[in-house]
Each structure stands twice: as C-alpha cells, then as structure tokens.
XYZ file of N, CA and C in Angstrom:
306
model
N 1.045 -1.309 -0.367
C -0.247 0.486 0.415
C 0.211 1.055 -0.455
N 1.310 0.984 1.037
C 2.642 3.012 0.713
C 3.682 2.485 -0.172
N 4.088 2.004 -1.190
C 4.250 1.826 -2.401
C 3.003 2.299 -3.562
N 2.743 2.346 -2.752
C 1.626 2.885 -3.987
C 1.339 4.042 -4.259
N 1.250 4.194 -2.531
C 1.621 5.888 -1.827
C 3.005 6.360 -2.797
N 3.624 5.425 -2.137
C 4.736 6.913 -2.778
C 4.803 6.874 -4.336
N 5.009 6.188 -5.642
C 3.884 5.836 -6.119
C 3.330 6.866 -7.337
N 1.851 7.347 -6.457
C 0.864 7.726 -6.945
C 2.021 9.645 -6.987
N 2.496 9.159 -5.595
C 3.272 10.806 -5.150
C 3.785 11.367 -6.033
N 5.379 10.303 -6.208
C 5.920 10.647 -7.142
C 5.313 11.346 -8.328
N 4.143 10.304 -9.692
C 3.260 10.839 -11.023
C 3.385 12.316 -10.388
N 2.149 12.301 -9.333
C 1.852 13.840 -9.160
C 2.937 14.701 -9.415
N 3.884 14.767 -8.241
C 5.266 15.522 -8.067
C 5.528 16.373 -9.407
N 5.713 14.866 -10.356
C 6.940 14.829 -11.313
C 5.511 16.074 -12.269
N 4.553 15.156 -12.365
C 3.355 15.942 -13.202
C 3.626 17.646 -13.008
N 3.530 18.175 -11.304
C 3.449 18.907 -11.598
C 3.861 19.876 -12.032
N 5.693 18.907 -11.721
C 6.821 20.029 -12.000
C 6.817 20.467 -13.687
N 6.647 19.001 -14.812
C 6.328 20.215 -15.643
C 5.359 20.759 -15.772
N 3.905 20.696 -14.901
C 2.530 21.718 -15.768
C 3.540 22.987 -15.424
N 4.377 23.656 -14.006
C 5.353 24.573 -13.769
C 6.081 25.132 -14.611
N 6.628 23.980 -15.108
C 8.073 24.442 -16.414
C 7.433 24.810 -16.983
N 6.138 24.330 -17.897
C 5.467 24.456 -19.127
C 5.439 26.397 -18.881
N 3.887 26.695 -17.581
C 3.896 27.389 -17.769
C 4.261 28.370 -17.330
N 5.540 28.221 -16.641
C 6.860 29.159 -16.476
C 7.786 30.394 -17.899
N 8.158 28.872 -19.180
C 8.226 28.955 -19.820
C 8.067 29.926 -20.785
N 6.191 29.418 -20.873
C 5.482 30.112 -21.763
C 5.121 32.007 -21.236
N 4.982 31.791 -19.861
C 5.101 32.964 -18.964
C 6.242 33.981 -19.959
N 7.956 32.868 -19.999
C 8.560 33.935 -20.499
C 8.618 34.609 -21.788
N 8.062 34.183 -22.463
C 8.075 35.331 -23.449
C 7.355 36.265 -23.378
N 6.274 36.160 -22.867
C 4.960 37.470 -22.739
C 6.442 39.216 -21.886
N 5.826 39.634 -22.480
C 6.700 41.241 -21.191
C 5.582 41.447 -20.483
N 6.760 41.545 -19.857
C 7.364 41.820 -18.223
C 6.480 43.753 -18.656
N 6.550 44.325 -17.515
C 6.311 45.539 -17.983
C 7.337 46.446 -17.552
N 8.229 46.170 -17.606
C 9.430 46.091 -18.635
C 9.826 46.459 -19.367
N 9.701 45.173 -19.756
C 9.988 44.239 -20.641
C 8.921 44.379 -21.912
N 7.120 46.133 -21.538
C 7.070 46.166 -23.218
C 7.832 47.828 -22.850
N 8.279 47.971 -22.335
C 9.962 49.217 -22.940
C 10.247 48.375 -23.768
N 11.643 47.255 -23.903
C 11.796 46.820 -24.436
C 11.008 46.235 -25.544
N 9.922 45.771 -26.244
C 9.435 45.472 -26.470
C 8.993 46.618 -27.630
N 8.537 48.106 -27.838
C 8.964 49.045 -28.278
C 9.877 49.024 -29.526
N 11.578 48.875 -28.123
C 12.728 49.675 -29.113
C 13.119 48.955 -29.574
N 12.668 47.162 -30.057
C 13.134 46.121 -30.953
C 12.880 47.406 -32.142
N 11.542 47.712 -32.030
C 12.052 48.435 -33.399
C 11.970 49.310 -33.865
N 13.034 50.083 -32.883
C 13.993 51.300 -33.114
C 14.657 51.435 -34.163
N 14.178 52.886 -34.685
C 15.505 53.017 -35.833
C 16.826 52.973 -35.744
N 17.267 52.715 -34.326
C 18.822 53.652 -34.103
C 19.341 52.124 -33.632
N 20.402 51.335 -34.879
C 20.275 49.452 -34.598
C 20.586 49.473 -33.400
N 21.885 50.555 -32.480
C 22.073 50.320 -31.187
C 21.140 50.179 -30.153
N 20.158 50.123 -30.400
C 19.094 50.500 -29.457
C 17.852 49.165 -29.472
N 18.267 49.144 -30.970
C 17.050 48.070 -31.528
C 17.981 46.333 -31.203
N 19.707 46.207 -31.455
C 19.949 44.799 -30.744
C 20.469 45.105 -29.695
N 20.911 46.411 -28.165
C 20.545 45.657 -27.303
C 19.201 45.257 -26.466
N 18.102 46.363 -27.273
C 16.611 45.661 -26.449
C 16.966 43.987 -26.503
N 16.578 43.437 -27.731
C 17.094 42.730 -28.058
C 18.150 41.362 -27.209
N 18.982 41.694 -27.454
C 19.805 41.422 -26.084
C 18.697 41.427 -24.806
N 18.345 42.488 -24.129
C 17.445 42.346 -22.652
C 16.711 41.183 -23.332
N 16.129 41.778 -23.665
C 14.197 40.076 -23.920
C 14.949 39.629 -24.266
N 16.232 38.316 -24.793
C 16.460 37.585 -24.117
C 17.330 37.022 -23.211
N 17.968 38.032 -22.695
C 18.178 37.300 -20.881
C 17.310 37.796 -20.276
N 15.698 38.597 -20.469
C 14.317 38.036 -19.407
C 14.690 36.409 -19.870
N 14.085 36.425 -20.543
C 13.655 35.437 -21.083
C 14.716 33.840 -20.760
N 15.859 34.122 -20.911
C 16.922 33.373 -19.894
C 16.388 33.813 -18.696
N 16.166 34.603 -17.722
C 16.017 34.419 -16.181
C 14.529 33.838 -16.270
N 13.878 33.715 -16.166
C 13.087 33.107 -16.696
C 12.377 31.646 -16.504
N 12.861 31.506 -18.141
C 13.035 30.207 -18.386
C 14.057 29.397 -16.455
N 15.287 29.858 -16.289
C 16.417 29.523 -15.701
C 15.135 29.430 -14.220
N 14.570 30.275 -13.373
C 13.674 29.852 -12.570
C 12.924 29.334 -12.777
N 11.718 29.473 -13.724
C 11.247 27.653 -14.238
C 12.277 27.293 -13.611
N 13.098 26.210 -14.127
C 13.550 25.488 -13.983
C 14.317 24.797 -11.984
N 14.307 26.516 -12.038
C 14.606 25.995 -9.876
C 13.498 25.584 -9.968
N 11.894 25.685 -9.981
C 11.117 26.030 -9.162
C 10.259 24.575 -9.492
N 11.023 24.056 -10.422
C 11.228 22.701 -11.134
C 11.519 21.531 -9.736
N 12.945 22.193 -9.783
C 14.102 21.613 -8.669
C 13.293 21.421 -7.341
N 12.544 23.020 -7.213
C 12.429 22.513 -5.637
C 11.515 21.683 -4.936
N 10.423 20.931 -6.572
C 9.512 20.854 -5.738
C 9.871 19.511 -6.160
N 10.579 19.266 -7.498
C 11.347 17.248 -6.928
C 11.845 16.923 -5.814
N 12.574 18.508 -6.000
C 13.726 17.771 -4.063
C 11.912 17.893 -3.054
N 11.109 17.847 -2.782
C 10.371 18.241 -1.976
C 9.131 16.407 -2.101
N 8.933 16.583 -3.375
C 8.742 15.043 -4.036
C 10.285 14.179 -3.432
N 11.220 13.874 -3.595
C 11.730 13.181 -3.388
C 11.962 13.119 -1.334
N 12.070 13.783 -0.206
C 11.676 13.990 0.826
C 11.020 13.211 1.042
N 9.727 13.557 0.597
C 8.376 13.152 1.642
C 8.727 11.589 0.877
N 9.409 11.350 -0.673
C 9.330 9.209 -0.576
C 10.344 9.164 0.120
N 11.124 9.698 0.851
C 12.366 9.784 1.933
C 11.346 9.512 3.214
N 11.202 10.471 4.327
C 9.159 9.905 4.886
C 8.973 8.719 4.531
N 8.847 8.486 3.696
C 7.328 7.636 3.471
C 8.300 6.482 3.388
N 9.611 5.847 3.002
C 10.489 4.524 2.592
C 10.877 4.620 4.352
N 11.441 6.119 4.678
C 11.712 5.617 6.382
C 10.494 5.095 7.070
N 9.241 5.210 7.538
C 8.383 5.085 8.032
C 8.147 4.383 7.488
N 8.124 3.884 6.884
C 8.104 1.193 5.835
C 8.639 0.845 7.073
N 10.114 1.423 6.464
C 11.162 1.031 7.655
C 11.261 0.812 8.846
N 11.305 1.709 9.264
C 10.737 1.281 10.631
C 9.094 0.357 10.756
N 8.155 0.626 9.807
C 6.870 -1.135 10.429
C 7.740 -2.354 10.292
N 8.226 -2.383 9.434
C 8.956 -3.465 9.140
C 9.371 -4.717 10.047
N 10.594 -3.663 10.103
C 11.124 -3.322 11.440
C 10.684 -4.441 13.228
N 9.578 -3.062 13.247
C 8.652 -3.173 14.959
C 7.375 -4.749 14.122
N 7.271 -5.090 12.787
C 7.023 -6.153 12.344
C 8.135 -7.552 12.312
N 9.264 -7.159 12.554
C 10.147 -7.701 12.574
C 10.309 -9.047 13.886
N 10.069 -7.746 13.987
C 10.481 -8.096 16.915
C 9.223 -8.852 17.270
N 8.215 -8.279 16.530
C 6.947 -8.829 16.764
C 6.891 -10.626 16.216
N 6.931 -11.055 15.362
C 6.821 -12.835 14.393
C 8.298 -11.922 13.273
N 9.351 -12.814 14.925
C 10.285 -13.484 13.845
C 10.698 -14.544 13.295
C-alpha cells in the first residue's frame, strides 16, 4: 500500500513539475512591465538601441526559464523528501513487525 502511495506521489510531483516548468517558460515569452519598453525598442530606428533591446529581451527570457527550472527542482526535492519520509516510516514499520513476528 505504501509503495502505491509513493508511486502516486512521485507521478503527481513529476506532473506538477512539468506543468510549472511549461507554464513559467511560456510566460517567459510574454513581456513584463519593463518588457513593454523593450518590445517598443526592438523596432527602433537606432540599430544600437534595437540590438540592446534584443539582448535584454533574450536575457529576460533566459532568466524566467532558469527560474522555472529552479522551481521545478524545488518541487522535485520536495517529492524526494516525501519519498524518503515514506520509506523511513515503512522501514520502521517493517522493523517493528519483524520484532513482533521473528
């Protein structure tokens, strides 16, 4: 029973991780309040301004993607911690059962 619970929790956290990762990376394509100024500068007649705006936009996207990866890793860590706790509880139960029924 505990093994089924752990398997279900692992699948749940993996699914949650992917949803968060996809949601945040898709959000990286959208512009923020400062990104609005950047998107206007992308079409600037000044090539230096347009090039720098493109660099800023790329870095903003990379930053948001990295934040999504970090959040996904945090969720995976939480899932592993739950698995460890469950495994430790299962081990304790098996030890007690072995003492009662040698």
